[in-house]
XYZ file of C-alpha atoms in Angstrom:
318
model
C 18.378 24.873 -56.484
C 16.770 21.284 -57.156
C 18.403 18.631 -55.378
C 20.610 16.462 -56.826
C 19.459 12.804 -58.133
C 21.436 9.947 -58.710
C 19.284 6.781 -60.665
C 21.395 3.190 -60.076
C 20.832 0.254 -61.934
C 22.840 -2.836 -61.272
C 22.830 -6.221 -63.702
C 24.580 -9.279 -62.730
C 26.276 -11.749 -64.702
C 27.599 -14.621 -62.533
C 30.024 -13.320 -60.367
C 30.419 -9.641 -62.178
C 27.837 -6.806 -61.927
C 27.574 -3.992 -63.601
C 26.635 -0.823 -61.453
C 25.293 2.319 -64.417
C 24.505 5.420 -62.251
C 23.039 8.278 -63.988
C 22.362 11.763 -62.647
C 25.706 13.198 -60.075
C 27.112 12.020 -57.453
C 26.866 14.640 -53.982
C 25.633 14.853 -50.803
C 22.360 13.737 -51.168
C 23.000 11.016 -53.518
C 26.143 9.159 -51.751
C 23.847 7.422 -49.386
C 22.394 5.810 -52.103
C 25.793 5.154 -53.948
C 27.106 3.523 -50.913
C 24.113 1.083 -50.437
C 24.318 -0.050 -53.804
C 28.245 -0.608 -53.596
C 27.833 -2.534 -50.088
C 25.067 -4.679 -51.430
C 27.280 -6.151 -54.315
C 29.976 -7.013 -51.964
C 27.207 -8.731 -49.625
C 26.339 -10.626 -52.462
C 29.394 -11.765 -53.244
C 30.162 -9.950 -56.358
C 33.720 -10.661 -57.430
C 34.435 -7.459 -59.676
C 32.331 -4.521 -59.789
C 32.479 -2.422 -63.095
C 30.711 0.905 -62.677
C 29.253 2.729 -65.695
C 29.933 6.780 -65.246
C 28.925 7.465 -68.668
C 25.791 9.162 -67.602
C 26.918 10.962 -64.598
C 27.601 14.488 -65.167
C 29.811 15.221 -61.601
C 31.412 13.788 -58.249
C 32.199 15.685 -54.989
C 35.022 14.675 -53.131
C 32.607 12.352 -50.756
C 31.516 10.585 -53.769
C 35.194 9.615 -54.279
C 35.636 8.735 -50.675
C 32.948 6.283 -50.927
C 34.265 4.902 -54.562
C 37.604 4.161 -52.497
C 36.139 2.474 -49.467
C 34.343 0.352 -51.234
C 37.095 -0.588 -53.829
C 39.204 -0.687 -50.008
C 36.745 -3.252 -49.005
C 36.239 -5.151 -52.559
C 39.907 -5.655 -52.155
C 40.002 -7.089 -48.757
C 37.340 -9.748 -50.103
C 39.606 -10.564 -53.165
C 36.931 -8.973 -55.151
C 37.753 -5.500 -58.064
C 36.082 -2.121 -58.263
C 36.969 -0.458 -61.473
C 35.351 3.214 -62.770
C 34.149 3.266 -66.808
C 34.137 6.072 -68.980
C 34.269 9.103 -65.828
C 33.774 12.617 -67.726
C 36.407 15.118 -67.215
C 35.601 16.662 -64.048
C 35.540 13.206 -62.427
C 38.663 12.154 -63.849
C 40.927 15.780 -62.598
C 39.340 14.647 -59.539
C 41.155 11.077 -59.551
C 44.193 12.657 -60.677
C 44.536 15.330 -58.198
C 43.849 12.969 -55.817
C 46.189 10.252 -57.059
C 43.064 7.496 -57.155
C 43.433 7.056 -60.873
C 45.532 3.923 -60.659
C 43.256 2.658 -58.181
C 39.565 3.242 -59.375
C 40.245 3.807 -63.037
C 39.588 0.860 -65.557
C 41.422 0.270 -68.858
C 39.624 0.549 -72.193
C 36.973 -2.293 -72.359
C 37.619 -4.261 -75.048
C 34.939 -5.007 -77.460
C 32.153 -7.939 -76.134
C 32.829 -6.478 -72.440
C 30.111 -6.426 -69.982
C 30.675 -2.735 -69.780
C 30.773 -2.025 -73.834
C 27.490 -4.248 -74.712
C 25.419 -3.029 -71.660
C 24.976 0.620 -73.289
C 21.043 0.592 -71.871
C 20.151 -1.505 -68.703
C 16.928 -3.523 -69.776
C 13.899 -2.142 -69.693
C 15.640 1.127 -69.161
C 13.709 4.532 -70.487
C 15.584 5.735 -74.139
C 17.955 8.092 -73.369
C 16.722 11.891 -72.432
C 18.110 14.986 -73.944
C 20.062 15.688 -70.889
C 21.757 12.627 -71.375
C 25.496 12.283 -72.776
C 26.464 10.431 -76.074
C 29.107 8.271 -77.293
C 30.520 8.207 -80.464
C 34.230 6.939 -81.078
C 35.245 7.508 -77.190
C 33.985 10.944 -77.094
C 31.036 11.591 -75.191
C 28.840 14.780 -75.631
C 26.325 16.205 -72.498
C 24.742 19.197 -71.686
C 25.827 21.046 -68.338
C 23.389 23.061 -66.027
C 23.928 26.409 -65.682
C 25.487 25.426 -62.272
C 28.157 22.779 -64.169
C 28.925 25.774 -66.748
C 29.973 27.652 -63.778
C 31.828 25.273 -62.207
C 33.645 24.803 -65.368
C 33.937 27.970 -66.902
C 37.530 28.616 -66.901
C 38.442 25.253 -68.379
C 36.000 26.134 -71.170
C 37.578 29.257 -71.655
C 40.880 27.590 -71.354
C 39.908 25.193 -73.743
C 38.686 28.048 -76.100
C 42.062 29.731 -76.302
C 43.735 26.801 -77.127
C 41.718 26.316 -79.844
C 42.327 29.876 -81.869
C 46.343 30.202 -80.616
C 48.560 30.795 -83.276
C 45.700 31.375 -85.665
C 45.411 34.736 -87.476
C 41.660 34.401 -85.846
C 43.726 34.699 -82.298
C 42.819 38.694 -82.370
C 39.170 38.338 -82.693
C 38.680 35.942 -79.172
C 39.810 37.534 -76.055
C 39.597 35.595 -73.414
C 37.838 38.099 -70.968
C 35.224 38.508 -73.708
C 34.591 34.634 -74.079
C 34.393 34.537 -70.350
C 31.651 37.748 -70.506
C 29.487 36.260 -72.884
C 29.195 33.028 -71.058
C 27.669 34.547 -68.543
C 25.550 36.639 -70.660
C 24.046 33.874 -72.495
C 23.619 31.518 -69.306
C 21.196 33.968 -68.048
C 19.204 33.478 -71.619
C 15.318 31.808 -71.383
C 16.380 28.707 -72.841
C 20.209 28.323 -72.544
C 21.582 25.385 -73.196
C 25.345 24.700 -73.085
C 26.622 21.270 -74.586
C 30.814 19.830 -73.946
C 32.513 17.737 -75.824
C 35.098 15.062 -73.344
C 37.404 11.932 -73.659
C 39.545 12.117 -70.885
C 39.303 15.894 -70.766
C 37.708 18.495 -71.933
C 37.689 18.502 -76.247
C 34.455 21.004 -77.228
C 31.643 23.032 -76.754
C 28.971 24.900 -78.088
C 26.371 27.381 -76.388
C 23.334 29.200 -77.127
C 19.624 29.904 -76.642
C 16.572 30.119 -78.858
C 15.079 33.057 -80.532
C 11.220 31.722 -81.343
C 8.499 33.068 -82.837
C 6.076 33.453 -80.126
C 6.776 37.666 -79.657
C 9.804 36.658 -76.662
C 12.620 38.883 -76.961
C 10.751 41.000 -79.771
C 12.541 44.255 -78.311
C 16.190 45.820 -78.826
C 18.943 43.291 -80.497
C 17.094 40.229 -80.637
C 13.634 41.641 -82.001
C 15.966 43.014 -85.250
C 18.491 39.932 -85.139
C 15.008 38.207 -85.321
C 13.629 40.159 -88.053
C 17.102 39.923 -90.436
C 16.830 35.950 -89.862
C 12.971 35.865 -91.107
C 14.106 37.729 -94.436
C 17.033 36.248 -95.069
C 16.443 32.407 -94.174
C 12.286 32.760 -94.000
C 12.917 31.199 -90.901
C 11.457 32.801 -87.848
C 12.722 30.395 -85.013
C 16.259 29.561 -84.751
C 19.186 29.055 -82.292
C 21.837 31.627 -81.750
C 24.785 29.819 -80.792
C 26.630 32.063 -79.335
C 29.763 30.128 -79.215
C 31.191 26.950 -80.704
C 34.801 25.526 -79.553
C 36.499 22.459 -80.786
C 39.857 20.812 -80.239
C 41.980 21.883 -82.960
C 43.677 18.500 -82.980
C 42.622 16.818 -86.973
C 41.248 13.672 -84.716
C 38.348 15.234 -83.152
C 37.567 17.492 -86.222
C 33.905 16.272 -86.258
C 33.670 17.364 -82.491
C 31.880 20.883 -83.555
C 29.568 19.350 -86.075
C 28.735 16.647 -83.911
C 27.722 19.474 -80.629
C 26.180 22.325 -83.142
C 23.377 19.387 -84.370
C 23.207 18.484 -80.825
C 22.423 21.586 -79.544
C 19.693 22.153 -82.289
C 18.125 18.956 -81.615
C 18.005 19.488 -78.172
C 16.407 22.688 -78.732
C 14.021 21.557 -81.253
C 15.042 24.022 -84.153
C 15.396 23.892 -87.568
C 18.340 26.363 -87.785
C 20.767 27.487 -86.055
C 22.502 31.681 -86.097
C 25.698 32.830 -85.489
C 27.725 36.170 -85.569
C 31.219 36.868 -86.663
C 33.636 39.837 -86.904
C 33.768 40.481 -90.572
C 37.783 40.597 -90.301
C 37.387 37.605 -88.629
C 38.564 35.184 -91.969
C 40.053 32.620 -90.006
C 36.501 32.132 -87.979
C 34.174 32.335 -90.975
C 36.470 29.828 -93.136
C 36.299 27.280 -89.924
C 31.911 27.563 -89.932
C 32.378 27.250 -93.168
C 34.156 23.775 -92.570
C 31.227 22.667 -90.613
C 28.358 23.281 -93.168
C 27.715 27.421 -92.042
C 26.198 29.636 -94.998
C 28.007 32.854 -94.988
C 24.840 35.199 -95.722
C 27.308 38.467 -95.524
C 27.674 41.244 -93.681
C 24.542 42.938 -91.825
C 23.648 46.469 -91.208
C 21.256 47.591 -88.204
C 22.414 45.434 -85.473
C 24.392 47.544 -82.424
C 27.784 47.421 -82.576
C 30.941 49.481 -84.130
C 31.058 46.865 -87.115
C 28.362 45.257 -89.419
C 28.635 41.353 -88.006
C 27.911 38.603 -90.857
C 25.684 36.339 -90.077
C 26.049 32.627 -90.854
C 23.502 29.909 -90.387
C 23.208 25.907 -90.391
C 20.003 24.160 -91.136
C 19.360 21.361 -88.767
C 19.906 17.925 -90.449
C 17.175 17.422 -92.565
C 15.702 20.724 -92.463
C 17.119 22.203 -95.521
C 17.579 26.299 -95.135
C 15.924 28.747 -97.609
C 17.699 31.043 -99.771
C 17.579 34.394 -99.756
């Protein structure tokens, strides 16, 4: 497993800094967490704002270092306050009753926190990186963070279908199986959706052109696509979960571009139970072409198979 990285940069402005980490915060990147910390307080810093918008997870030594040094900031008359912590980070406050301590309010508009988005000079921001769009914050997860998170994703993607007459067609045992199906994929990528907690996701992996995956399921999912759309890479997301709730309604559309982008293809594939009305009138919602039911694919029923073009890659027809 690569080791864990943690990049720090810190700008000053009089007596404030601003601390942005990027990367996670574990065992081999507290060290370097704690140095930074100590050196604002040695400098006199008076309140310490630090930027987690980029940092994907914290271990519970991570947070022991956060509260000594907001321990010692206080003891100095000086303020450490946390910015924009992702989910994980923030159960981690709350189970640990720091939240109160370490946690920031909203920063209000012409903030040092809300107009430093990029530290000068900084690199644009990678793939891997999250975005923020109207306080909710998209990233993609390693196939070690989808683990660690799996069963509030699958939490997450009951929620989202209770109720619903589309209830029947996702078990959670069977969201939980192909999860780990797909993470084992050449090319997974899994993308979530957070404010405070956990609000989307979508996951998938490429089908490309290049012969991979030419055998069994894929090399006939592969085929249908290339007749159908004349398309003959694409992305079969596999899944795609979104909040229910009518304020984060653009959450799916929002991580199903994402994911394409990320994955540099022009369209993107998914399956659906044909009974499944509930399902196909929700892709629907979020710009899917219902190309109909499909026969030759394994499986007791004749999936349909809907596809999105990537934004500005308009699809085919049949």
């Amino acid at each position: 497993m690569a080791l864990s990285r943690l990049d720090i940069h810190r700008r000053n402005r009089g007596e404030r800094t601003l601390v942005t980490l990027a990367g996670d915060i574990g065992p081999a990147t507290t060290p370097l967490l704690r140095a930074a910390l100590e050196r604002c307080l040695l400098d006199g810093v008076s309140v310490i704002d630090v930027d987690l918008t980029t940092v994907g997870s914290c271990d519970g030594r991570g947070l022991d270092i956060l509260l000594s040094a907001s321990r010692r900031a206080d003891r100095v008359h000086a303020h450490l306050r946390l910015h924009h912590p992702c989910a994980q980070i923030t159960r981690l406050l709350d189970s640990t009753g720091s939240t109160s301590l370490l946690l920031a309010a909203p920063a209000p508009s012409g903030d040092l926190v809300s107009t430093a988005t990029r530290a000068p000079g900084a690199p644009a921001r990678r793939p891997d990186q999250p975005v923020l769009k109207d306080a909710i914050r998209l990233r993609r997860l390693t196939r070690w963070q989808a683990e660690d998170m799996r069963e509030d994703i699958a939490d997450l993607a009951a929620e989202s279908v209770a109720g619903t007459a589309g209830e029947a067609y996702h078990d959670r045992g069977d969201f939980l199986h192909r999860l780990a199906v797909t993470a084992h994929r050449p090319g997974f990528a899994l993308l979530v959706a957070e404010t405070t907690r956990l609000v989307g996701c979508a996951f998938g992996f490429p089908a490309g052109s290049d012969g991979s995956g030419r055998q069994g399921f894929d090399g006939t999912l592969q085929e249908i696509i290339h007749r159908l759309t004349s398309r003959a890479r694409f992305v079969l997301l596999t899944q795609v979960v979104a909040d229910p709730h009518a304020q984060h309604r653009d959450i799916a559309r929002r991580l199903q571009q994402r994911l394409l982008t990320d994955l540099h293809s022009p369209l993107g594939v998914t399956l659906l139970h044909p009974a499944d009305q509930a399902g196909q009138a929700a892709f629907a919602s979020w710009g899917w072409q219902n190309m109909g039911e499909v026969v030759g694919l394994p499986g007791p029923v004749a999936p349909c198979v809907l596809t999105l073009p990537a934004e500005g890659a308009p699809l085919a027809s049949r």
